[in-house]
Structures are given as structure tokens and as C-alpha cells.
Amino acid sequence: MLFTLRRIVQEATQAEGLTNVLDLIVQRVHDALGVDVSSIYLLRPRSEQLTLRASFGLPEGAHLQQYEGLVALAAERAEPVLLADATSHSRYQRFPGSGEKPYRSFLGVPILHRRHLLGVLVVQSFDQHLFQEDHVAFLVTLAAQLAGVISSAEISGELGGDEIHDVCRNILVSGIPGSPGVGIGNAVVIFPDTELAAVPDRKPDSIDDEIALFREAVARVEADLQRIKEQLAGKLPSEDRALFDAYLMMLSSSSLIDGAVERIRGGNWAPGALRATFLEYQRYFDEMEDDYLRERATDIQDLGRRILEQLLTDGQKRPQYVDNTILVGRDISASQLAEVPTEKLAGLICTSGSGSSHVAILARALGVPAVMGATDLPVSRIDGIEVVVDGYQGAIYLRPEKSVRSEFERLAQEESELTQGLWSEARQPAITLDGDTIPVYINSGLKSDLMPAQRSMADGIGLYRTELPFMARERFPGEVEQAAIYERVLRSFPDHPVTLRTLDVGGDKPLSYFPIEEDNPFLGYRGIRISLDHPEIFLSQLRAMLLASRATANLNILFPMIGSMAELDDSLALLDRAQLELTEEGVEVPVPRVGVMIEVPSAVYLAEHLARKVDFLSIGTNDLVQYLLAVDRNNTRVADLYHDDHPAVLCAIEAIVDGGHRAGRPVSVCGEMASDPASMLLLLGAGVDSLSVSVAALPRIKWVIRSFSRERAAEIFAEARELLDPFSVRSLLNSALIDAGLGALVRAGKH
Ligand code: PEP
Ligand code: MG
């Protein structure tokens, strides 16, 4: 059973186009369960009506309308409907004179995707019996696994059959809000250049040139294989060398190569045509019963990858960023994001991740609208098409209609007017109505978020993520190289504090040159744990920071992911050593202020003790929330369980602030909770001393601070502490903002 299930899911995942996917499923289910007929009903887009979309085993001229009432019943109940004699059920619809022999046994299983009904998978047989329990279990398992595939194929189908650029408009794809704002532009799909299945369709400039390129690439692969085969003659047994003959034969096969050429003639670029053709053949072999032949699918995949490697010139590996680029990819890294010229970047879409993933945080830092976790987006089919990114709602519109487009343009315009209105005031200090000045720092890490205009609004840098320059390189940067980077950052605010956080790689911030393979990366080897294991790397970073601070003497050093007193003690000991080494080398460096990030639950309980050993605490709510709520911040599936406003989070924040203050140390917040105008009110109310926010959020955050007194914020926090669910806290905050005349912040993006 498990094998059959896996095979069906694998084949359906690889099939292209909704019709192929559905036909394949009904046929495989029919064969696997030995039923008389199997069918799939899907909800029509934007309607409540279920319609038959595919069936297998239906005799000529027969129809299934009689059973539509029962299909609808499975949909309404959102659970399987199992009947030995469907014809005696009240929802069975008799059609006088239909004359068909009825199917008596019936099993309908709803197909649910992210709590939404997509359709119903049905099997029926003529004789009267109840389907066995393992048949029910089989279909339930299959429906659950195929829901995502069907949903994605449906959207792909709306984009248009095998035609690349068809005319279906306004296709809505849901995701998760990643960064607020509206972006309108054209999709530029980025893909790993070694992964054939990820290559997007694209229109070539010249079909003839594209065919020539393709043929040249094939010839180069052929020559390479021939050469390797000859080199291995006498070294490998002849049966192993036969593999090369098989590859060479495939390359000379007209169906494979001509198939790809045909697709180029149909208007796809060579890598896209290669993907479509080779995956089709791979699927064909995958489906074979014979083990030996099935193995050949892997050869086809390997061969396809070799041709792709030849095909993608360096120029093609680097995407062409058009004006108003909407950057689209499965995973987008910080360095890929940084590669797009800021003036060209209009939006970002990631099919994985969530609003708390690092790439979303960077998008917010850059003020670029983003949607994350758009799992159903058929990435390979959207390169070049017009897209609206609604970063408020987490929605994407492919080929928007004129009316939708202008509605979003209006929204974007209102937003930019609001921001501009707040921009000039943002240069003033953030003073509460009862006269408390709250330093507001910025979070940084990319060159582009340190522009002079932004600098004029902030009181310094509250979090500089040093891992970002590390990620942009191909090896660990040396001490001198690092010192130069840090000096530039420290000099950007020469008269204000600048907080450099020591390396926090791991989790969703990998270093290509320091790969870490783990089952649970966020609970694994990251942040200070790596630094303490590698004093040679840590010491050079600490020395570089100290050296960089000589001119400005404004350095704060922040340790990430501290979970125990021992980790802090060891980190401080290494910092002392770095200072001592420099003194011994005759270099005088100013003494930095030192802080600890509170982002691991154990540190919440140790806050007071940790604080006594350093100068300040900084709460990293991004990780703190993920660890407190056991919600992976990078996992799309659990993204709607991630809440800054969760009662447990508020309780933790209260404990940290109290602990820090008992030790006589200030407490700051550098997690994204500080950048959310509503949640930030809670931080103000909890007694946090300063905030570090994304540049794009800064004007709004200052506006909120100036509109409330500390006393009022404390009342709101006390009220929120009495509430037991995040949604009630959110509505309390929204009402408070509206009452204070800041309704524009609540309504932003509501359309
Ligand atoms: C945090 O965890 O809140 C934080 C600021 O660090 P990062 O997002 O880089 O993990
Ligand atoms: Mg963190």
C-alpha cells in the first residue's frame, strides 16, 4: 500500500497540467483499489459548485450526475461518506429513464488544502458492499497528500494549458504576508542552476538561436561522454562502461532531442524545453513496472542535468532584472536578494518560509512588499508575466485585470502618501506624551539599508547582523576585511551607539562554505554555539570589531542565542582575551558595551543573572516566539500559529524587562515585534527602554510613540495580560490605535 501511495504521489507531482494530474490519479486509484469507477470532482474557481473533472472506468455514455448529491455531502461534512447502497440514500438523485445500471457502493473522500475544500475523490462499484476500512484509509491518505499538488496544478491550468503565455487573467494565489506594501511588476524567477525541475518557462529572443544553442550543448555533452568513456576503457568493467553507451544512445534518440527542439519551436527557451521534455520521459520510465527500466529514469535526469549545465551560460545564470522586478523563487537567500539593484526591485515572492523568515525580515528592512509561503504558485510557468504582490494580505495576483491593478495602485499611492507625511516628522526624537524619550535604533545588515536619509531618522543601530556580509562571501572574511566592514558601519553613526551582533549563522542563515546538515537546524548548531566551538573564527571577529571601533568609540557587542550562564561566561572570556591580545600587541581599543540577546526560553528565566554580567539586554522576539510557541519561524505550514501577541510571549517579555531592571540594566527589543506599530505598544507598556526596528517601519513606530503616554501604554499592556488569546490582544491594540487617531495604521492594506 505504502509503495503504491508513494508512486501515485510522486507521479502526480511530476505530471504537468491539471488534466494530466487528475487523469493520472483516477486511473491509478482505479487500478490500485480494483473499483469499477474512480472520479474527481473539483470546486469551480470562485464558486461553491462541484463539477466532475476526471473519471476512469466509466462505461461509454454513462454519467454520474445521480451521485452529485452524495459528493456534495462528503464536501459538506468534510469527512468520508461510505455507503453500501448509494441508491437508497436520500441524497441520491434518480433520473427517470436514465436506464443505467446504478453503482451501489460509494466512497467519497474530501480533498482539503489548508483547511479549504478543493474537491472530492470518489470510488464506486456496481455490487452492493461497504468498501473496506483500508480502502478508506488509502483514499484519505492519498487525498491529503495530493491536495497541494492539485491546488498548484489548478493554478497552473488557469495560466493556460501547454501555451506559455495565455490570456487567463487575475489568478489569485494565496500565501503569507511577508513584508507590507503593494508591488506591481513582472516576475523574474530565480532557480538553482543545477536543478532541472526548477527551470522556468521563458520566451526566447530568437527561436533559431535557441535551437542552435541547444544543439551545441547536446554536442558538447556527447563529446564529454565519449571522452570519459575512452578514458575509462580498461579501468572499468565493460558492464559499467555500458552506462555511457546508454547515455550516448539517448542523446542520439530523435524523440528526446527532437522533442525538446519542438518545444523550443513552440516558443520556450532551451532550458525550459529541456525541462519539459526530459521530465516527461523521466515520468514515463518512473511509471514502468520493470525495476531495471524504472532505474533508467535516473539516467535521464542525470543526462538532463548535464545538458542544462552546458546550456546555462554565466549570463543566463544571472537573471536579467527588469524595471519593477518581482523576484520569485522557492528559497531566496539574502545574497540573491541583495543582488537585485534596489531601484529595480518592486516585490518578492517565496514559495517557502513565513513572515518571520530572514528573507522576509530583509524585505521589510528594504521596504519591499513580500509574500512568503506561496506553496501553490506554479513557479516554472510565471517568468515574465505581470504580477501584483499584496504584502499586507499575503496574496498574489497573476496577470491582474485592469480594475484590480488600478485598485492596488490606489492603495500603494495612499500608503506612500502616509509614509511621506510621516517621513519629515521621523527626524524628530520619539518622545511619549508624558515626556519619556525612547531611543529608536535601526536593524541593519545590508549596504542599502544604511542610506543617509534613513540615518537621519534613527538614534543609532540596535542590531547589525554580521552574518549577512559573511553570507555574501565564499569563505570566512579575514580580520582586516571584517574590520573594514565594521568600521564603515560604526562610522555611519559616529555619534550614536552601534550594536554589532556576533555571528549568528545556522537555522535559515546558511554559509555555503560552512555547510551544516541537521534534522532540526533551529534547535541545532547556530549562533553562539558555533562561535564558542570555533574560537579561531570568534576571536578574529571580536578583534575586528574592537579594531574597527578605534575611531568612533561607539561599539556595542551583542551575543546571540545565549541559553546558559556558561555560554555567556565563555563568550565574555573570549572577548577579554581579544582585548588583552590587542593590548599586548600595543593597540589601544575603547572598551565596548556588551549585551546579551534574550531569544531562547532558558534565557528568559536567567534574565536577571545574565543582565548582571553585561551592560544591556536585547530581546530577539523572532526567535523567542518560535521557541516559546514551538513554531518553526521558517515553516509555511505552521505560520498561522506564530503570534507576537500570544499571552505566553507577553508573560515572557514582562519577566525579561523586570529581570533586566532588577539588575539595573536597560532592556531593548530588536526582534520584529518592535517594528509592528500595534505590538510595539505592548513593549512600550511593558517598560522596554529602547527599540530597534526595520528602517521601513521607523516613521510609523515613532508616530505611535509620540501618540501615547507611557502610562496609557502600561494600561494597555496590563489589559492585554489578562487576555488569553492573541486575537483578542490584537483587537485590543487595534482599538487603542484607532482611539488615538492612528486608524490609518490599522487600516493599512485593508481593501
Ligand atoms: C531575533 O531573533 O529576534 C533576532 C533579532 O535575530 P534574528 O532574526 O537574526 O534571528
Ligand atoms: Mg534571533
PDB file of N, CA and C in Angstrom, residues 227-316:
ATOM      1  N   ARG A 227      34.559  11.156 -24.406  1.00  0.00           N
ATOM      2  CA  ARG A 227      35.916  11.284 -23.866  1.00  0.00           C
ATOM      3  C   ARG A 227      36.053  10.478 -22.561  1.00  0.00           C
ATOM      4  N   ILE A 228      35.062  10.637 -21.677  1.00  0.00           N
ATOM      5  CA  ILE A 228      35.145   9.918 -20.387  1.00  0.00           C
ATOM      6  C   ILE A 228      35.141   8.412 -20.643  1.00  0.00           C
ATOM      7  N   LYS A 229      34.297   8.000 -21.592  1.00  0.00           N
ATOM      8  CA  LYS A 229      34.184   6.565 -21.888  1.00  0.00           C
ATOM      9  C   LYS A 229      35.550   6.022 -22.342  1.00  0.00           C
ATOM     10  N   GLU A 230      36.209   6.805 -23.207  1.00  0.00           N
ATOM     11  CA  GLU A 230      37.510   6.338 -23.701  1.00  0.00           C
ATOM     12  C   GLU A 230      38.555   6.320 -22.585  1.00  0.00           C
ATOM     13  N   GLN A 231      38.497   7.360 -21.727  1.00  0.00           N
ATOM     14  CA  GLN A 231      39.468   7.407 -20.614  1.00  0.00           C
ATOM     15  C   GLN A 231      39.312   6.214 -19.680  1.00  0.00           C
ATOM     16  N   LEU A 232      38.072   5.757 -19.544  1.00  0.00           N
ATOM     17  CA  LEU A 232      37.816   4.681 -18.587  1.00  0.00           C
ATOM     18  C   LEU A 232      38.031   3.290 -19.184  1.00  0.00           C
ATOM     19  N   ALA A 233      38.276   3.271 -20.500  1.00  0.00           N
ATOM     20  CA  ALA A 233      38.467   1.964 -21.147  1.00  0.00           C
ATOM     21  C   ALA A 233      39.593   1.217 -20.443  1.00  0.00           C
ATOM     22  N   GLY A 234      39.365  -0.014 -20.064  1.00  0.00           N
ATOM     23  CA  GLY A 234      40.390  -0.798 -19.383  1.00  0.00           C
ATOM     24  C   GLY A 234      40.396  -0.584 -17.883  1.00  0.00           C
ATOM     25  N   LYS A 235      39.783   0.526 -17.406  1.00  0.00           N
ATOM     26  CA  LYS A 235      39.780   0.789 -15.958  1.00  0.00           C
ATOM     27  C   LYS A 235      38.491   0.299 -15.317  1.00  0.00           C
ATOM     28  N   LEU A 236      37.417   0.320 -16.068  1.00  0.00           N
ATOM     29  CA  LEU A 236      36.121  -0.108 -15.521  1.00  0.00           C
ATOM     30  C   LEU A 236      35.647  -1.341 -16.263  1.00  0.00           C
ATOM     31  N   PRO A 237      34.907  -2.240 -15.579  1.00  0.00           N
ATOM     32  CA  PRO A 237      34.365  -3.393 -16.308  1.00  0.00           C
ATOM     33  C   PRO A 237      33.418  -2.925 -17.413  1.00  0.00           C
ATOM     34  N   SER A 238      33.317  -3.752 -18.449  1.00  0.00           N
ATOM     35  CA  SER A 238      32.546  -3.296 -19.612  1.00  0.00           C
ATOM     36  C   SER A 238      31.087  -3.027 -19.268  1.00  0.00           C
ATOM     37  N   GLU A 239      30.501  -3.768 -18.252  1.00  0.00           N
ATOM     38  CA  GLU A 239      29.085  -3.500 -17.959  1.00  0.00           C
ATOM     39  C   GLU A 239      28.911  -2.094 -17.365  1.00  0.00           C
ATOM     40  N   ASP A 240      29.940  -1.612 -16.633  1.00  0.00           N
ATOM     41  CA  ASP A 240      29.809  -0.260 -16.091  1.00  0.00           C
ATOM     42  C   ASP A 240      29.973   0.779 -17.191  1.00  0.00           C
ATOM     43  N   ARG A 241      30.835   0.452 -18.137  1.00  0.00           N
ATOM     44  CA  ARG A 241      31.017   1.406 -19.239  1.00  0.00           C
ATOM     45  C   ARG A 241      29.799   1.452 -20.154  1.00  0.00           C
ATOM     46  N   ALA A 242      28.980   0.405 -20.033  1.00  0.00           N
ATOM     47  CA  ALA A 242      27.783   0.361 -20.875  1.00  0.00           C
ATOM     48  C   ALA A 242      26.849   1.529 -20.578  1.00  0.00           C
ATOM     49  N   LEU A 243      26.980   2.052 -19.365  1.00  0.00           N
ATOM     50  CA  LEU A 243      26.156   3.207 -18.989  1.00  0.00           C
ATOM     51  C   LEU A 243      26.380   4.360 -19.966  1.00  0.00           C
ATOM     52  N   PHE A 244      27.670   4.539 -20.338  1.00  0.00           N
ATOM     53  CA  PHE A 244      27.980   5.641 -21.253  1.00  0.00           C
ATOM     54  C   PHE A 244      27.364   5.398 -22.627  1.00  0.00           C
ATOM     55  N   ASP A 245      27.356   4.125 -23.026  1.00  0.00           N
ATOM     56  CA  ASP A 245      26.704   3.816 -24.309  1.00  0.00           C
ATOM     57  C   ASP A 245      25.225   4.155 -24.230  1.00  0.00           C
ATOM     58  N   ALA A 246      24.628   3.819 -23.062  1.00  0.00           N
ATOM     59  CA  ALA A 246      23.191   4.104 -22.907  1.00  0.00           C
ATOM     60  C   ALA A 246      22.950   5.608 -23.003  1.00  0.00           C
ATOM     61  N   TYR A 247      23.821   6.408 -22.342  1.00  0.00           N
ATOM     62  CA  TYR A 247      23.676   7.866 -22.386  1.00  0.00           C
ATOM     63  C   TYR A 247      23.814   8.373 -23.822  1.00  0.00           C
ATOM     64  N   LEU A 248      24.836   7.845 -24.497  1.00  0.00           N
ATOM     65  CA  LEU A 248      25.091   8.318 -25.862  1.00  0.00           C
ATOM     66  C   LEU A 248      23.927   7.947 -26.776  1.00  0.00           C
ATOM     67  N   MET A 249      23.346   6.777 -26.500  1.00  0.00           N
ATOM     68  CA  MET A 249      22.211   6.365 -27.331  1.00  0.00           C
ATOM     69  C   MET A 249      21.018   7.293 -27.098  1.00  0.00           C
ATOM     70  N   MET A 250      20.824   7.626 -25.830  1.00  0.00           N
ATOM     71  CA  MET A 250      19.703   8.532 -25.521  1.00  0.00           C
ATOM     72  C   MET A 250      19.889   9.873 -26.225  1.00  0.00           C
ATOM     73  N   LEU A 251      21.156  10.337 -26.252  1.00  0.00           N
ATOM     74  CA  LEU A 251      21.409  11.632 -26.883  1.00  0.00           C
ATOM     75  C   LEU A 251      21.165  11.582 -28.383  1.00  0.00           C
ATOM     76  N   SER A 252      21.347  10.397 -28.957  1.00  0.00           N
ATOM     77  CA  SER A 252      21.110  10.340 -30.398  1.00  0.00           C
ATOM     78  C   SER A 252      19.640   9.996 -30.686  1.00  0.00           C
ATOM     79  N   SER A 253      18.871   9.773 -29.598  1.00  0.00           N
ATOM     80  CA  SER A 253      17.457   9.418 -29.819  1.00  0.00           C
ATOM     81  C   SER A 253      16.683  10.635 -30.312  1.00  0.00           C
ATOM     82  N   SER A 254      16.028  10.448 -31.431  1.00  0.00           N
ATOM     83  CA  SER A 254      15.346  11.610 -32.005  1.00  0.00           C
ATOM     84  C   SER A 254      14.197  12.062 -31.119  1.00  0.00           C
ATOM     85  N   SER A 255      13.517  11.106 -30.420  1.00  0.00           N
ATOM     86  CA  SER A 255      12.346  11.541 -29.655  1.00  0.00           C
ATOM     87  C   SER A 255      12.733  12.509 -28.542  1.00  0.00           C
ATOM     88  N   LEU A 256      13.843  12.228 -27.882  1.00  0.00           N
ATOM     89  CA  LEU A 256      14.232  13.073 -26.753  1.00  0.00           C
ATOM     90  C   LEU A 256      14.707  14.450 -27.235  1.00  0.00           C
ATOM     91  N   ILE A 257      15.643  14.431 -28.158  1.00  0.00           N
ATOM     92  CA  ILE A 257      16.229  15.698 -28.615  1.00  0.00           C
ATOM     93  C   ILE A 257      15.239  16.465 -29.487  1.00  0.00           C
ATOM     94  N   ASP A 258      14.610  15.753 -30.432  1.00  0.00           N
ATOM     95  CA  ASP A 258      13.646  16.452 -31.292  1.00  0.00           C
ATOM     96  C   ASP A 258      12.469  16.969 -30.480  1.00  0.00           C
ATOM     97  N   GLY A 259      12.117  16.211 -29.435  1.00  0.00           N
ATOM     98  CA  GLY A 259      11.010  16.652 -28.568  1.00  0.00           C
ATOM     99  C   GLY A 259      11.324  18.017 -27.985  1.00  0.00           C
ATOM    100  N   ALA A 260      12.564  18.179 -27.516  1.00  0.00           N
ATOM    101  CA  ALA A 260      12.951  19.459 -26.927  1.00  0.00           C
ATOM    102  C   ALA A 260      12.980  20.549 -28.001  1.00  0.00           C
ATOM    103  N   VAL A 261      13.502  20.212 -29.168  1.00  0.00           N
ATOM    104  CA  VAL A 261      13.571  21.209 -30.249  1.00  0.00           C
ATOM    105  C   VAL A 261      12.151  21.665 -30.628  1.00  0.00           C
ATOM    106  N   GLU A 262      11.237  20.721 -30.678  1.00  0.00           N
ATOM    107  CA  GLU A 262       9.839  21.059 -30.991  1.00  0.00           C
ATOM    108  C   GLU A 262       9.296  22.069 -29.989  1.00  0.00           C
ATOM    109  N   ARG A 263       9.638  21.830 -28.727  1.00  0.00           N
ATOM    110  CA  ARG A 263       9.129  22.730 -27.677  1.00  0.00           C
ATOM    111  C   ARG A 263       9.754  24.124 -27.819  1.00  0.00           C
ATOM    112  N   ILE A 264      11.017  24.164 -28.260  1.00  0.00           N
ATOM    113  CA  ILE A 264      11.623  25.487 -28.481  1.00  0.00           C
ATOM    114  C   ILE A 264      10.857  26.182 -29.611  1.00  0.00           C
ATOM    115  N   ARG A 265      10.567  25.409 -30.667  1.00  0.00           N
ATOM    116  CA  ARG A 265       9.798  25.992 -31.789  1.00  0.00           C
ATOM    117  C   ARG A 265       8.450  26.502 -31.294  1.00  0.00           C
ATOM    118  N   GLY A 266       7.897  25.821 -30.279  1.00  0.00           N
ATOM    119  CA  GLY A 266       6.607  26.243 -29.717  1.00  0.00           C
ATOM    120  C   GLY A 266       6.711  27.516 -28.891  1.00  0.00           C
ATOM    121  N   GLY A 267       7.932  28.023 -28.672  1.00  0.00           N
ATOM    122  CA  GLY A 267       8.060  29.324 -28.002  1.00  0.00           C
ATOM    123  C   GLY A 267       8.660  29.264 -26.613  1.00  0.00           C
ATOM    124  N   ASN A 268       9.364  28.180 -26.267  1.00  0.00           N
ATOM    125  CA  ASN A 268      10.020  28.137 -24.959  1.00  0.00           C
ATOM    126  C   ASN A 268      11.527  28.260 -25.157  1.00  0.00           C
ATOM    127  N   TRP A 269      12.252  28.798 -24.173  1.00  0.00           N
ATOM    128  CA  TRP A 269      13.709  28.847 -24.295  1.00  0.00           C
ATOM    129  C   TRP A 269      14.266  27.437 -24.080  1.00  0.00           C
ATOM    130  N   ALA A 270      15.525  27.245 -24.473  1.00  0.00           N
ATOM    131  CA  ALA A 270      16.069  25.881 -24.469  1.00  0.00           C
ATOM    132  C   ALA A 270      16.029  25.211 -23.093  1.00  0.00           C
ATOM    133  N   PRO A 271      16.443  25.899 -21.992  1.00  0.00           N
ATOM    134  CA  PRO A 271      16.390  25.199 -20.697  1.00  0.00           C
ATOM    135  C   PRO A 271      14.961  24.783 -20.317  1.00  0.00           C
ATOM    136  N   GLY A 272      13.966  25.615 -20.641  1.00  0.00           N
ATOM    137  CA  GLY A 272      12.567  25.277 -20.330  1.00  0.00           C
ATOM    138  C   GLY A 272      12.109  24.085 -21.154  1.00  0.00           C
ATOM    139  N   ALA A 273      12.486  24.087 -22.440  1.00  0.00           N
ATOM    140  CA  ALA A 273      12.095  22.974 -23.320  1.00  0.00           C
ATOM    141  C   ALA A 273      12.773  21.686 -22.865  1.00  0.00           C
ATOM    142  N   LEU A 274      14.020  21.814 -22.441  1.00  0.00           N
ATOM    143  CA  LEU A 274      14.757  20.651 -21.938  1.00  0.00           C
ATOM    144  C   LEU A 274      14.047  20.076 -20.714  1.00  0.00           C
ATOM    145  N   ARG A 275      13.658  20.972 -19.787  1.00  0.00           N
ATOM    146  CA  ARG A 275      12.976  20.515 -18.578  1.00  0.00           C
ATOM    147  C   ARG A 275      11.700  19.747 -18.926  1.00  0.00           C
ATOM    148  N   ALA A 276      10.852  20.398 -19.757  1.00  0.00           N
ATOM    149  CA  ALA A 276       9.554  19.788 -20.065  1.00  0.00           C
ATOM    150  C   ALA A 276       9.742  18.416 -20.725  1.00  0.00           C
ATOM    151  N   THR A 277      10.671  18.324 -21.693  1.00  0.00           N
ATOM    152  CA  THR A 277      10.848  17.066 -22.424  1.00  0.00           C
ATOM    153  C   THR A 277      11.460  15.985 -21.542  1.00  0.00           C
ATOM    154  N   PHE A 278      12.526  16.333 -20.840  1.00  0.00           N
ATOM    155  CA  PHE A 278      13.211  15.313 -20.049  1.00  0.00           C
ATOM    156  C   PHE A 278      12.355  14.844 -18.875  1.00  0.00           C
ATOM    157  N   LEU A 279      11.608  15.765 -18.269  1.00  0.00           N
ATOM    158  CA  LEU A 279      10.768  15.326 -17.150  1.00  0.00           C
ATOM    159  C   LEU A 279       9.652  14.406 -17.646  1.00  0.00           C
ATOM    160  N   GLU A 280       9.172  14.684 -18.856  1.00  0.00           N
ATOM    161  CA  GLU A 280       8.120  13.827 -19.417  1.00  0.00           C
ATOM    162  C   GLU A 280       8.660  12.400 -19.590  1.00  0.00           C
ATOM    163  N   TYR A 281       9.888  12.289 -20.107  1.00  0.00           N
ATOM    164  CA  TYR A 281      10.479  10.960 -20.305  1.00  0.00           C
ATOM    165  C   TYR A 281      10.809  10.291 -18.979  1.00  0.00           C
ATOM    166  N   GLN A 282      11.282  11.126 -18.071  1.00  0.00           N
ATOM    167  CA  GLN A 282      11.629  10.585 -16.761  1.00  0.00           C
ATOM    168  C   GLN A 282      10.381   9.968 -16.120  1.00  0.00           C
ATOM    169  N   ARG A 283       9.277  10.674 -16.248  1.00  0.00           N
ATOM    170  CA  ARG A 283       7.998  10.212 -15.692  1.00  0.00           C
ATOM    171  C   ARG A 283       7.592   8.890 -16.330  1.00  0.00           C
ATOM    172  N   TYR A 284       7.785   8.842 -17.625  1.00  0.00           N
ATOM    173  CA  TYR A 284       7.415   7.678 -18.406  1.00  0.00           C
ATOM    174  C   TYR A 284       8.165   6.447 -17.879  1.00  0.00           C
ATOM    175  N   PHE A 285       9.468   6.607 -17.635  1.00  0.00           N
ATOM    176  CA  PHE A 285      10.258   5.485 -17.114  1.00  0.00           C
ATOM    177  C   PHE A 285       9.919   5.188 -15.650  1.00  0.00           C
ATOM    178  N   ASP A 286       9.666   6.270 -14.900  1.00  0.00           N
ATOM    179  CA  ASP A 286       9.284   6.108 -13.495  1.00  0.00           C
ATOM    180  C   ASP A 286       8.066   5.214 -13.338  1.00  0.00           C
ATOM    181  N   GLU A 287       7.170   5.287 -14.306  1.00  0.00           N
ATOM    182  CA  GLU A 287       5.907   4.560 -14.215  1.00  0.00           C
ATOM    183  C   GLU A 287       6.047   3.087 -14.584  1.00  0.00           C
ATOM    184  N   MET A 288       7.217   2.698 -15.107  1.00  0.00           N
ATOM    185  CA  MET A 288       7.379   1.315 -15.572  1.00  0.00           C
ATOM    186  C   MET A 288       7.357   0.334 -14.411  1.00  0.00           C
ATOM    187  N   GLU A 289       6.767  -0.820 -14.654  1.00  0.00           N
ATOM    188  CA  GLU A 289       6.711  -1.868 -13.625  1.00  0.00           C
ATOM    189  C   GLU A 289       8.103  -2.477 -13.422  1.00  0.00           C
ATOM    190  N   ASP A 290       8.824  -2.627 -14.538  1.00  0.00           N
ATOM    191  CA  ASP A 290      10.109  -3.305 -14.506  1.00  0.00           C
ATOM    192  C   ASP A 290      11.169  -2.463 -13.775  1.00  0.00           C
ATOM    193  N   ASP A 291      11.803  -3.076 -12.754  1.00  0.00           N
ATOM    194  CA  ASP A 291      12.754  -2.337 -11.925  1.00  0.00           C
ATOM    195  C   ASP A 291      13.906  -1.754 -12.749  1.00  0.00           C
ATOM    196  N   TYR A 292      14.419  -2.569 -13.690  1.00  0.00           N
ATOM    197  CA  TYR A 292      15.564  -2.130 -14.481  1.00  0.00           C
ATOM    198  C   TYR A 292      15.194  -0.892 -15.300  1.00  0.00           C
ATOM    199  N   LEU A 293      14.029  -0.978 -15.933  1.00  0.00           N
ATOM    200  CA  LEU A 293      13.633   0.157 -16.771  1.00  0.00           C
ATOM    201  C   LEU A 293      13.341   1.391 -15.916  1.00  0.00           C
ATOM    202  N   ARG A 294      12.768   1.135 -14.732  1.00  0.00           N
ATOM    203  CA  ARG A 294      12.459   2.273 -13.870  1.00  0.00           C
ATOM    204  C   ARG A 294      13.738   3.014 -13.465  1.00  0.00           C
ATOM    205  N   GLU A 295      14.785   2.253 -13.269  1.00  0.00           N
ATOM    206  CA  GLU A 295      16.079   2.858 -12.923  1.00  0.00           C
ATOM    207  C   GLU A 295      16.551   3.848 -13.993  1.00  0.00           C
ATOM    208  N   ARG A 296      16.113   3.612 -15.247  1.00  0.00           N
ATOM    209  CA  ARG A 296      16.587   4.467 -16.347  1.00  0.00           C
ATOM    210  C   ARG A 296      16.112   5.913 -16.188  1.00  0.00           C
ATOM    211  N   ALA A 297      15.067   6.097 -15.377  1.00  0.00           N
ATOM    212  CA  ALA A 297      14.579   7.464 -15.137  1.00  0.00           C
ATOM    213  C   ALA A 297      15.699   8.310 -14.540  1.00  0.00           C
ATOM    214  N   THR A 298      16.498   7.707 -13.671  1.00  0.00           N
ATOM    215  CA  THR A 298      17.600   8.434 -13.030  1.00  0.00           C
ATOM    216  C   THR A 298      18.639   8.832 -14.077  1.00  0.00           C
ATOM    217  N   ASP A 299      18.858   7.941 -15.071  1.00  0.00           N
ATOM    218  CA  ASP A 299      19.831   8.275 -16.122  1.00  0.00           C
ATOM    219  C   ASP A 299      19.352   9.489 -16.914  1.00  0.00           C
ATOM    220  N   ILE A 300      18.058   9.492 -17.193  1.00  0.00           N
ATOM    221  CA  ILE A 300      17.524  10.622 -17.971  1.00  0.00           C
ATOM    222  C   ILE A 300      17.699  11.921 -17.186  1.00  0.00           C
ATOM    223  N   GLN A 301      17.437  11.824 -15.895  1.00  0.00           N
ATOM    224  CA  GLN A 301      17.579  13.007 -15.038  1.00  0.00           C
ATOM    225  C   GLN A 301      19.036  13.503 -15.063  1.00  0.00           C
ATOM    226  N   ASP A 302      19.954  12.572 -14.972  1.00  0.00           N
ATOM    227  CA  ASP A 302      21.364  12.927 -14.946  1.00  0.00           C
ATOM    228  C   ASP A 302      21.792  13.569 -16.270  1.00  0.00           C
ATOM    229  N   LEU A 303      21.317  12.961 -17.336  1.00  0.00           N
ATOM    230  CA  LEU A 303      21.650  13.482 -18.653  1.00  0.00           C
ATOM    231  C   LEU A 303      21.087  14.899 -18.832  1.00  0.00           C
ATOM    232  N   GLY A 304      19.852  15.080 -18.397  1.00  0.00           N
ATOM    233  CA  GLY A 304      19.207  16.398 -18.485  1.00  0.00           C
ATOM    234  C   GLY A 304      20.019  17.437 -17.736  1.00  0.00           C
ATOM    235  N   ARG A 305      20.508  17.046 -16.557  1.00  0.00           N
ATOM    236  CA  ARG A 305      21.292  17.981 -15.749  1.00  0.00           C
ATOM    237  C   ARG A 305      22.593  18.355 -16.467  1.00  0.00           C
ATOM    238  N   ARG A 306      23.192  17.358 -17.127  1.00  0.00           N
ATOM    239  CA  ARG A 306      24.435  17.641 -17.847  1.00  0.00           C
ATOM    240  C   ARG A 306      24.191  18.646 -18.981  1.00  0.00           C
ATOM    241  N   ILE A 307      23.107  18.450 -19.708  1.00  0.00           N
ATOM    242  CA  ILE A 307      22.827  19.380 -20.821  1.00  0.00           C
ATOM    243  C   ILE A 307      22.534  20.774 -20.264  1.00  0.00           C
ATOM    244  N   LEU A 308      21.791  20.799 -19.146  1.00  0.00           N
ATOM    245  CA  LEU A 308      21.457  22.097 -18.547  1.00  0.00           C
ATOM    246  C   LEU A 308      22.734  22.857 -18.173  1.00  0.00           C
ATOM    247  N   GLU A 309      23.672  22.125 -17.616  1.00  0.00           N
ATOM    248  CA  GLU A 309      24.924  22.740 -17.183  1.00  0.00           C
ATOM    249  C   GLU A 309      25.636  23.402 -18.370  1.00  0.00           C
ATOM    250  N   GLN A 310      25.588  22.722 -19.524  1.00  0.00           N
ATOM    251  CA  GLN A 310      26.224  23.269 -20.723  1.00  0.00           C
ATOM    252  C   GLN A 310      25.434  24.450 -21.276  1.00  0.00           C
ATOM    253  N   LEU A 311      24.120  24.350 -21.069  1.00  0.00           N
ATOM    254  CA  LEU A 311      23.221  25.313 -21.698  1.00  0.00           C
ATOM    255  C   LEU A 311      23.241  26.674 -21.013  1.00  0.00           C
ATOM    256  N   LEU A 312      23.327  26.619 -19.680  1.00  0.00           N
ATOM    257  CA  LEU A 312      23.224  27.870 -18.947  1.00  0.00           C
ATOM    258  C   LEU A 312      24.574  28.576 -18.948  1.00  0.00           C
ATOM    259  N   THR A 313      24.640  29.595 -19.766  1.00  0.00           N
ATOM    260  CA  THR A 313      25.872  30.373 -19.787  1.00  0.00           C
ATOM    261  C   THR A 313      25.883  31.217 -18.525  1.00  0.00           C
ATOM    262  N   ASP A 314      27.033  31.790 -18.198  1.00  0.00           N
ATOM    263  CA  ASP A 314      27.079  32.599 -16.992  1.00  0.00           C
ATOM    264  C   ASP A 314      26.040  33.702 -17.045  1.00  0.00           C
ATOM    265  N   GLY A 315      25.873  34.258 -18.252  1.00  0.00           N
ATOM    266  CA  GLY A 315      24.889  35.330 -18.423  1.00  0.00           C
ATOM    267  C   GLY A 315      23.484  34.846 -18.076  1.00  0.00           C
ATOM    268  N   GLN A 316      23.182  33.599 -18.479  1.00  0.00           N
ATOM    269  CA  GLN A 316      21.827  33.100 -18.219  1.00  0.00           C
ATOM    270  C   GLN A 316      21.617  32.723 -16.762  1.00  0.00           C
TER     271      GLN A 316
END
